[in-house]
Amino acid sequence: MQNDKFDAIPIPRELNHAVRNGIKEGLRQRKKLHRKRTVFRYSAAAAGILAALCAGVLLASNPALAAKLPLIGHIFSRIQEKVSYKGNFSDDAKIYIEDDAAKELSDSKTPTAKAKADPSSEKQTENPLVQTSGGLTVTVSEANCSTQALYLALCIENEEAFPADFIKTQNMDGYLPDYDLLSLESSSYYNVPGLTKKDRPAGGGYATPYYIEGQFVDDHTFIGIIQVSLDEDLRSSAAATLSSDKKNAALPAEFIYYLEISDIYADLLQYEETYATDPETHEQVSLSEPLKKHYKGKWNFAIPVSMNKADTKTVEINKKNKNGVGIGSVEKTNFEIKAELLLPEGAQPYDYLVVICDADGKRLESQGGNSEVFSTYGRDTQTVYVYVYDYIKYMDELKGDDRKLAENALFETAVHFK
């Protein structure tokens, strides 16, 4: 389900003269009060303090200079708490490129522009994770992969300035999310049987990354995180025919994830009138559609991924109510938790809803747009409470009232993780 979620951090633009004058006055008074020998002893330290303070104020007043602070290789740590799919992704992240290496790549236009992967041979040419096309340089700098999802940190640098309309966290009245969003046209596949390019042709209806959440460091630079639902990829591919026990084996601990992006775009704060026919009344209705700014290009990445299976914990429940509704197992990673829904023969999963609460009985939020997977970020999930509901009754009667969760559930169970 598409998320209309849109983070830029406002940075002061003027140097604080009062701070600078205060620093100078402090040093002048120190010289008057101390003997010459003492001044000589501490002159180096005073100079260091002055330089550090001035540098701090200068960075705050100069966004372009602030953007030069460690960025590539540190994207997770900067924005992992801001996106909708939160997590401590910087812990044990696989870092492909850091700032020094990225600078060397950007200084050489030829290898960057030619940096591509050859999916047919699965051999990577020079600098395959930094690519320039259509005026944008896209860098895949970090990854963290659980058994449920892959998280990729990207930096997108624009030769021209991004439109101010893209930075909705700053420029759109009433905008609520803490982050901005760029939309993607992409295709994706794996070097795994049942998930290859042949098995998942572009335009074949398979789920691919269609947005990236993050923040604008400045008007030329966007950093963000892409969430890839491995469960969804397995279900929507030939691997979905495998049993649940074999689904984990479908993706080994080490694999190549291919991400091919052909368009990066976002809505502008400008609208045009379009017309559509009401299917019931057959009358034409007027609609306001936002205009979009597109950056079309070719950014094809072959990303080596290491999946963290060691930290996955699974508790087998295998219990049902008298009507055959229950929970099979509950799986928790460092970032997410999900429950396997058990249903009677002929029942449809979309007629039911699973809710998971933390040890304090508070509902967990979904991890991004996947309503079946919940975020464990910042919550006590050593013990969780799992409930199953009739979907219509939950939406019509409970309306998210936590006080009614237990008494209206079709099935409930407590799960304890060691």
Short mmCIF file of N, CA and C in Angstrom, two decimals, residues 20-126:
data_model
loop_
_atom_site.label_atom_id
_atom_site.label_comp_id
_atom_site.label_asym_id
_atom_site.label_seq_id
_atom_site.Cartn_x
_atom_site.Cartn_y
_atom_site.Cartn_z
N ARG A 20 30.92 34.73 18.92
CA ARG A 20 32.29 35.00 18.52
C ARG A 20 32.91 36.09 19.39
N ASN A 21 32.15 37.15 19.63
CA ASN A 21 32.68 38.24 20.45
C ASN A 21 32.93 37.77 21.88
N GLY A 22 32.04 36.90 22.36
CA GLY A 22 32.22 36.36 23.71
C GLY A 22 33.49 35.54 23.83
N ILE A 23 33.77 34.77 22.82
CA ILE A 23 35.00 33.97 22.81
C ILE A 23 36.23 34.88 22.86
N LYS A 24 36.22 35.91 22.03
CA LYS A 24 37.36 36.82 21.98
C LYS A 24 37.54 37.54 23.31
N GLU A 25 36.43 37.99 23.91
CA GLU A 25 36.53 38.71 25.17
C GLU A 25 37.05 37.81 26.28
N GLY A 26 36.61 36.55 26.27
CA GLY A 26 37.08 35.60 27.27
C GLY A 26 38.57 35.39 27.19
N LEU A 27 39.07 35.27 25.98
CA LEU A 27 40.52 35.07 25.81
C LEU A 27 41.29 36.34 26.22
N ARG A 28 40.72 37.51 25.94
CA ARG A 28 41.40 38.76 26.30
C ARG A 28 41.50 38.89 27.82
N GLN A 29 40.43 38.56 28.52
CA GLN A 29 40.45 38.63 29.98
C GLN A 29 41.43 37.62 30.57
N ARG A 30 41.51 36.44 29.94
CA ARG A 30 42.45 35.43 30.42
C ARG A 30 43.89 35.94 30.34
N LYS A 31 44.20 36.63 29.25
CA LYS A 31 45.55 37.16 29.10
C LYS A 31 45.85 38.21 30.16
N LYS A 32 44.87 39.03 30.53
CA LYS A 32 45.10 40.09 31.51
C LYS A 32 45.28 39.51 32.91
N LEU A 33 44.60 38.40 33.20
CA LEU A 33 44.60 37.88 34.56
C LEU A 33 45.72 36.88 34.84
N HIS A 34 46.32 36.33 33.82
CA HIS A 34 47.34 35.31 34.00
C HIS A 34 48.72 35.87 33.64
N ARG A 35 49.70 35.34 34.34
CA ARG A 35 51.07 35.74 34.03
C ARG A 35 51.49 35.18 32.69
N LYS A 36 52.55 35.71 32.14
CA LYS A 36 53.00 35.34 30.82
C LYS A 36 53.30 33.85 30.72
N ARG A 37 53.92 33.30 31.78
CA ARG A 37 54.28 31.88 31.75
C ARG A 37 53.04 31.00 31.66
N THR A 38 51.98 31.37 32.38
CA THR A 38 50.75 30.59 32.35
C THR A 38 50.09 30.66 30.99
N VAL A 39 50.15 31.85 30.40
CA VAL A 39 49.56 32.01 29.07
C VAL A 39 50.25 31.11 28.06
N PHE A 40 51.59 31.05 28.14
CA PHE A 40 52.33 30.19 27.22
C PHE A 40 51.92 28.73 27.40
N ARG A 41 51.68 28.32 28.66
CA ARG A 41 51.36 26.92 28.93
C ARG A 41 50.02 26.55 28.28
N TYR A 42 49.08 27.49 28.34
CA TYR A 42 47.74 27.15 27.89
C TYR A 42 47.39 27.72 26.51
N SER A 43 48.32 28.32 25.85
CA SER A 43 47.98 28.96 24.58
C SER A 43 47.50 27.95 23.55
N ALA A 44 48.14 26.78 23.52
CA ALA A 44 47.74 25.76 22.55
C ALA A 44 46.32 25.27 22.83
N ALA A 45 46.03 25.06 24.13
CA ALA A 45 44.69 24.59 24.49
C ALA A 45 43.64 25.64 24.16
N ALA A 46 43.96 26.91 24.47
CA ALA A 46 43.01 27.98 24.19
C ALA A 46 42.73 28.08 22.70
N ALA A 47 43.79 27.94 21.91
CA ALA A 47 43.62 28.00 20.45
C ALA A 47 42.73 26.87 19.97
N GLY A 48 42.90 25.69 20.57
CA GLY A 48 42.07 24.55 20.19
C GLY A 48 40.62 24.78 20.54
N ILE A 49 40.36 25.33 21.74
CA ILE A 49 38.98 25.61 22.15
C ILE A 49 38.35 26.63 21.22
N LEU A 50 39.11 27.68 20.90
CA LEU A 50 38.61 28.73 20.02
C LEU A 50 38.27 28.15 18.65
N ALA A 51 39.16 27.32 18.14
CA ALA A 51 38.93 26.74 16.81
C ALA A 51 37.71 25.84 16.81
N ALA A 52 37.56 25.06 17.88
CA ALA A 52 36.42 24.14 17.95
C ALA A 52 35.11 24.90 18.04
N LEU A 53 35.08 25.94 18.90
CA LEU A 53 33.85 26.71 19.06
C LEU A 53 33.49 27.44 17.78
N CYS A 54 34.47 28.06 17.17
CA CYS A 54 34.21 28.78 15.93
C CYS A 54 33.75 27.84 14.84
N ALA A 55 34.37 26.66 14.79
CA ALA A 55 33.99 25.69 13.77
C ALA A 55 32.56 25.24 13.96
N GLY A 56 32.17 25.04 15.25
CA GLY A 56 30.80 24.60 15.52
C GLY A 56 29.79 25.63 15.09
N VAL A 57 30.06 26.91 15.41
CA VAL A 57 29.15 27.98 15.02
C VAL A 57 29.12 28.13 13.50
N LEU A 58 30.29 28.00 12.87
CA LEU A 58 30.37 28.15 11.44
C LEU A 58 29.60 27.06 10.72
N LEU A 59 29.70 25.82 11.22
CA LEU A 59 28.97 24.71 10.60
C LEU A 59 27.48 24.93 10.72
N ALA A 60 27.06 25.44 11.89
CA ALA A 60 25.63 25.68 12.08
C ALA A 60 25.12 26.75 11.14
N SER A 61 26.00 27.67 10.77
CA SER A 61 25.57 28.78 9.92
C SER A 61 25.75 28.49 8.44
N ASN A 62 26.38 27.37 8.13
CA ASN A 62 26.68 27.07 6.73
C ASN A 62 26.22 25.66 6.38
N PRO A 63 24.99 25.50 5.87
CA PRO A 63 24.47 24.18 5.57
C PRO A 63 25.34 23.40 4.60
N ALA A 64 25.91 24.09 3.61
CA ALA A 64 26.74 23.39 2.64
C ALA A 64 27.95 22.76 3.31
N LEU A 65 28.54 23.49 4.28
CA LEU A 65 29.69 22.95 5.00
C LEU A 65 29.26 21.83 5.94
N ALA A 66 28.09 22.00 6.57
CA ALA A 66 27.58 20.95 7.46
C ALA A 66 27.36 19.66 6.70
N ALA A 67 26.94 19.77 5.43
CA ALA A 67 26.69 18.59 4.62
C ALA A 67 27.96 17.80 4.34
N LYS A 68 29.12 18.43 4.50
CA LYS A 68 30.39 17.74 4.25
C LYS A 68 30.81 16.85 5.41
N LEU A 69 30.10 16.95 6.55
CA LEU A 69 30.38 16.05 7.65
C LEU A 69 30.15 14.62 7.19
N PRO A 70 30.71 13.61 7.90
CA PRO A 70 30.58 12.23 7.44
C PRO A 70 29.15 11.89 7.05
N LEU A 71 28.97 11.45 5.81
CA LEU A 71 27.66 11.20 5.26
C LEU A 71 27.59 9.80 4.66
N ILE A 72 28.33 9.59 3.58
CA ILE A 72 28.34 8.29 2.93
C ILE A 72 28.95 7.27 3.90
N GLY A 73 28.22 6.19 4.14
CA GLY A 73 28.65 5.20 5.11
C GLY A 73 28.08 5.45 6.49
N HIS A 74 27.36 6.57 6.67
CA HIS A 74 26.78 6.92 7.97
C HIS A 74 25.31 7.32 7.84
N ILE A 75 24.68 6.92 6.75
CA ILE A 75 23.30 7.33 6.50
C ILE A 75 22.35 6.71 7.51
N PHE A 76 22.53 5.41 7.80
CA PHE A 76 21.66 4.76 8.78
C PHE A 76 21.63 5.53 10.09
N SER A 77 22.81 5.86 10.60
CA SER A 77 22.88 6.49 11.92
C SER A 77 22.24 7.88 11.92
N ARG A 78 22.16 8.53 10.75
CA ARG A 78 21.60 9.87 10.67
C ARG A 78 20.08 9.88 10.59
N ILE A 79 19.49 8.86 9.97
CA ILE A 79 18.04 8.96 9.70
C ILE A 79 17.24 7.73 10.11
N GLN A 80 17.85 6.74 10.74
CA GLN A 80 17.11 5.50 11.05
C GLN A 80 15.98 5.70 12.05
N GLU A 81 16.00 6.80 12.81
CA GLU A 81 14.93 7.09 13.75
C GLU A 81 13.84 7.98 13.15
N LYS A 82 14.03 8.41 11.90
CA LYS A 82 13.11 9.38 11.31
C LYS A 82 12.13 8.75 10.33
N VAL A 83 12.52 7.66 9.67
CA VAL A 83 11.66 7.05 8.67
C VAL A 83 10.55 6.25 9.34
N SER A 84 9.57 5.81 8.57
CA SER A 84 8.44 5.07 9.16
C SER A 84 8.84 3.65 9.54
N TYR A 85 9.83 3.08 8.86
CA TYR A 85 10.32 1.74 9.21
C TYR A 85 11.61 1.89 10.01
N LYS A 86 11.44 2.16 11.31
CA LYS A 86 12.58 2.48 12.17
C LYS A 86 13.33 1.23 12.60
N GLY A 87 14.60 1.43 13.00
CA GLY A 87 15.41 0.33 13.51
C GLY A 87 16.83 0.77 13.74
N ASN A 88 17.57 0.01 14.55
CA ASN A 88 18.99 0.31 14.77
C ASN A 88 19.81 -0.32 13.64
N PHE A 89 19.56 0.15 12.43
CA PHE A 89 20.19 -0.43 11.26
C PHE A 89 21.70 -0.21 11.23
N SER A 90 22.16 0.84 11.89
CA SER A 90 23.60 1.13 11.90
C SER A 90 24.38 0.08 12.69
N ASP A 91 23.70 -0.63 13.60
CA ASP A 91 24.36 -1.71 14.34
C ASP A 91 24.59 -2.88 13.39
N ASP A 92 25.85 -3.28 13.26
CA ASP A 92 26.21 -4.43 12.42
C ASP A 92 25.83 -4.24 10.95
N ALA A 93 25.72 -3.00 10.51
CA ALA A 93 25.41 -2.76 9.10
C ALA A 93 26.61 -3.14 8.23
N LYS A 94 26.31 -3.57 7.02
CA LYS A 94 27.36 -3.81 6.03
C LYS A 94 27.59 -2.50 5.31
N ILE A 95 28.80 -1.96 5.43
CA ILE A 95 29.14 -0.67 4.82
C ILE A 95 29.92 -0.93 3.55
N TYR A 96 29.38 -0.49 2.43
CA TYR A 96 30.02 -0.70 1.13
C TYR A 96 31.00 0.42 0.81
N ILE A 97 30.59 1.65 1.10
CA ILE A 97 31.38 2.83 0.72
C ILE A 97 31.31 3.84 1.85
N GLU A 98 32.45 4.42 2.23
CA GLU A 98 32.48 5.50 3.20
C GLU A 98 32.92 6.78 2.52
N ASP A 99 32.93 7.87 3.26
CA ASP A 99 33.12 9.19 2.66
C ASP A 99 34.39 9.33 1.84
N ASP A 100 35.52 8.86 2.36
CA ASP A 100 36.76 9.03 1.61
C ASP A 100 36.70 8.31 0.28
N ALA A 101 36.18 7.08 0.30
CA ALA A 101 36.08 6.32 -0.93
C ALA A 101 35.09 6.97 -1.89
N ALA A 102 33.98 7.48 -1.34
CA ALA A 102 32.97 8.11 -2.18
C ALA A 102 33.52 9.36 -2.85
N LYS A 103 34.37 10.11 -2.13
CA LYS A 103 34.95 11.31 -2.71
C LYS A 103 35.84 10.96 -3.89
N GLU A 104 36.63 9.88 -3.74
CA GLU A 104 37.50 9.45 -4.82
C GLU A 104 36.67 9.08 -6.05
N LEU A 105 35.51 8.45 -5.83
CA LEU A 105 34.67 8.06 -6.95
C LEU A 105 34.08 9.28 -7.63
N SER A 106 33.58 10.25 -6.84
CA SER A 106 32.95 11.42 -7.43
C SER A 106 33.95 12.32 -8.14
N ASP A 107 35.23 12.24 -7.74
CA ASP A 107 36.26 13.05 -8.39
C ASP A 107 36.59 12.53 -9.78
N SER A 108 36.24 11.26 -10.04
CA SER A 108 36.53 10.66 -11.34
C SER A 108 35.23 10.36 -12.05
N LYS A 109 34.83 11.21 -12.97
CA LYS A 109 33.53 11.09 -13.61
C LYS A 109 33.42 9.84 -14.47
N THR A 110 34.50 9.47 -15.14
CA THR A 110 34.43 8.34 -16.07
C THR A 110 34.09 7.03 -15.40
N PRO A 111 34.85 6.59 -14.37
CA PRO A 111 34.49 5.32 -13.75
C PRO A 111 33.13 5.34 -13.07
N THR A 112 32.74 6.51 -12.52
CA THR A 112 31.43 6.59 -11.87
C THR A 112 30.33 6.40 -12.90
N ALA A 113 30.42 7.07 -14.03
CA ALA A 113 29.39 6.97 -15.04
C ALA A 113 29.33 5.58 -15.65
N LYS A 114 30.45 4.90 -15.71
CA LYS A 114 30.49 3.57 -16.31
C LYS A 114 30.31 2.45 -15.31
N ALA A 115 30.14 2.81 -14.05
CA ALA A 115 30.03 1.78 -13.01
C ALA A 115 28.69 1.07 -13.13
N LYS A 116 28.73 -0.17 -13.60
CA LYS A 116 27.50 -0.94 -13.76
C LYS A 116 27.78 -2.39 -13.40
N ALA A 117 26.69 -3.15 -13.24
CA ALA A 117 26.83 -4.57 -12.97
C ALA A 117 26.32 -5.34 -14.16
N ASP A 118 26.89 -6.51 -14.39
CA ASP A 118 26.47 -7.38 -15.46
C ASP A 118 25.66 -8.52 -14.86
N PRO A 119 24.32 -8.42 -14.83
CA PRO A 119 23.52 -9.43 -14.15
C PRO A 119 23.68 -10.82 -14.75
N SER A 120 23.89 -10.92 -16.07
CA SER A 120 23.98 -12.23 -16.70
C SER A 120 25.20 -13.00 -16.24
N SER A 121 26.32 -12.28 -16.03
CA SER A 121 27.54 -12.96 -15.60
C SER A 121 27.74 -12.88 -14.10
N GLU A 122 26.92 -11.99 -13.43
CA GLU A 122 27.03 -11.75 -11.99
C GLU A 122 28.43 -11.28 -11.61
N LYS A 123 29.12 -10.64 -12.54
CA LYS A 123 30.41 -10.04 -12.24
C LYS A 123 30.23 -8.53 -12.18
N GLN A 124 30.87 -7.91 -11.22
CA GLN A 124 30.73 -6.48 -11.05
C GLN A 124 31.94 -5.75 -11.61
N THR A 125 31.66 -4.67 -12.34
CA THR A 125 32.74 -3.85 -12.84
C THR A 125 33.14 -2.86 -11.76
N GLU A 126 34.06 -1.95 -12.08
CA GLU A 126 34.59 -1.03 -11.08
C GLU A 126 33.50 -0.12 -10.52
#
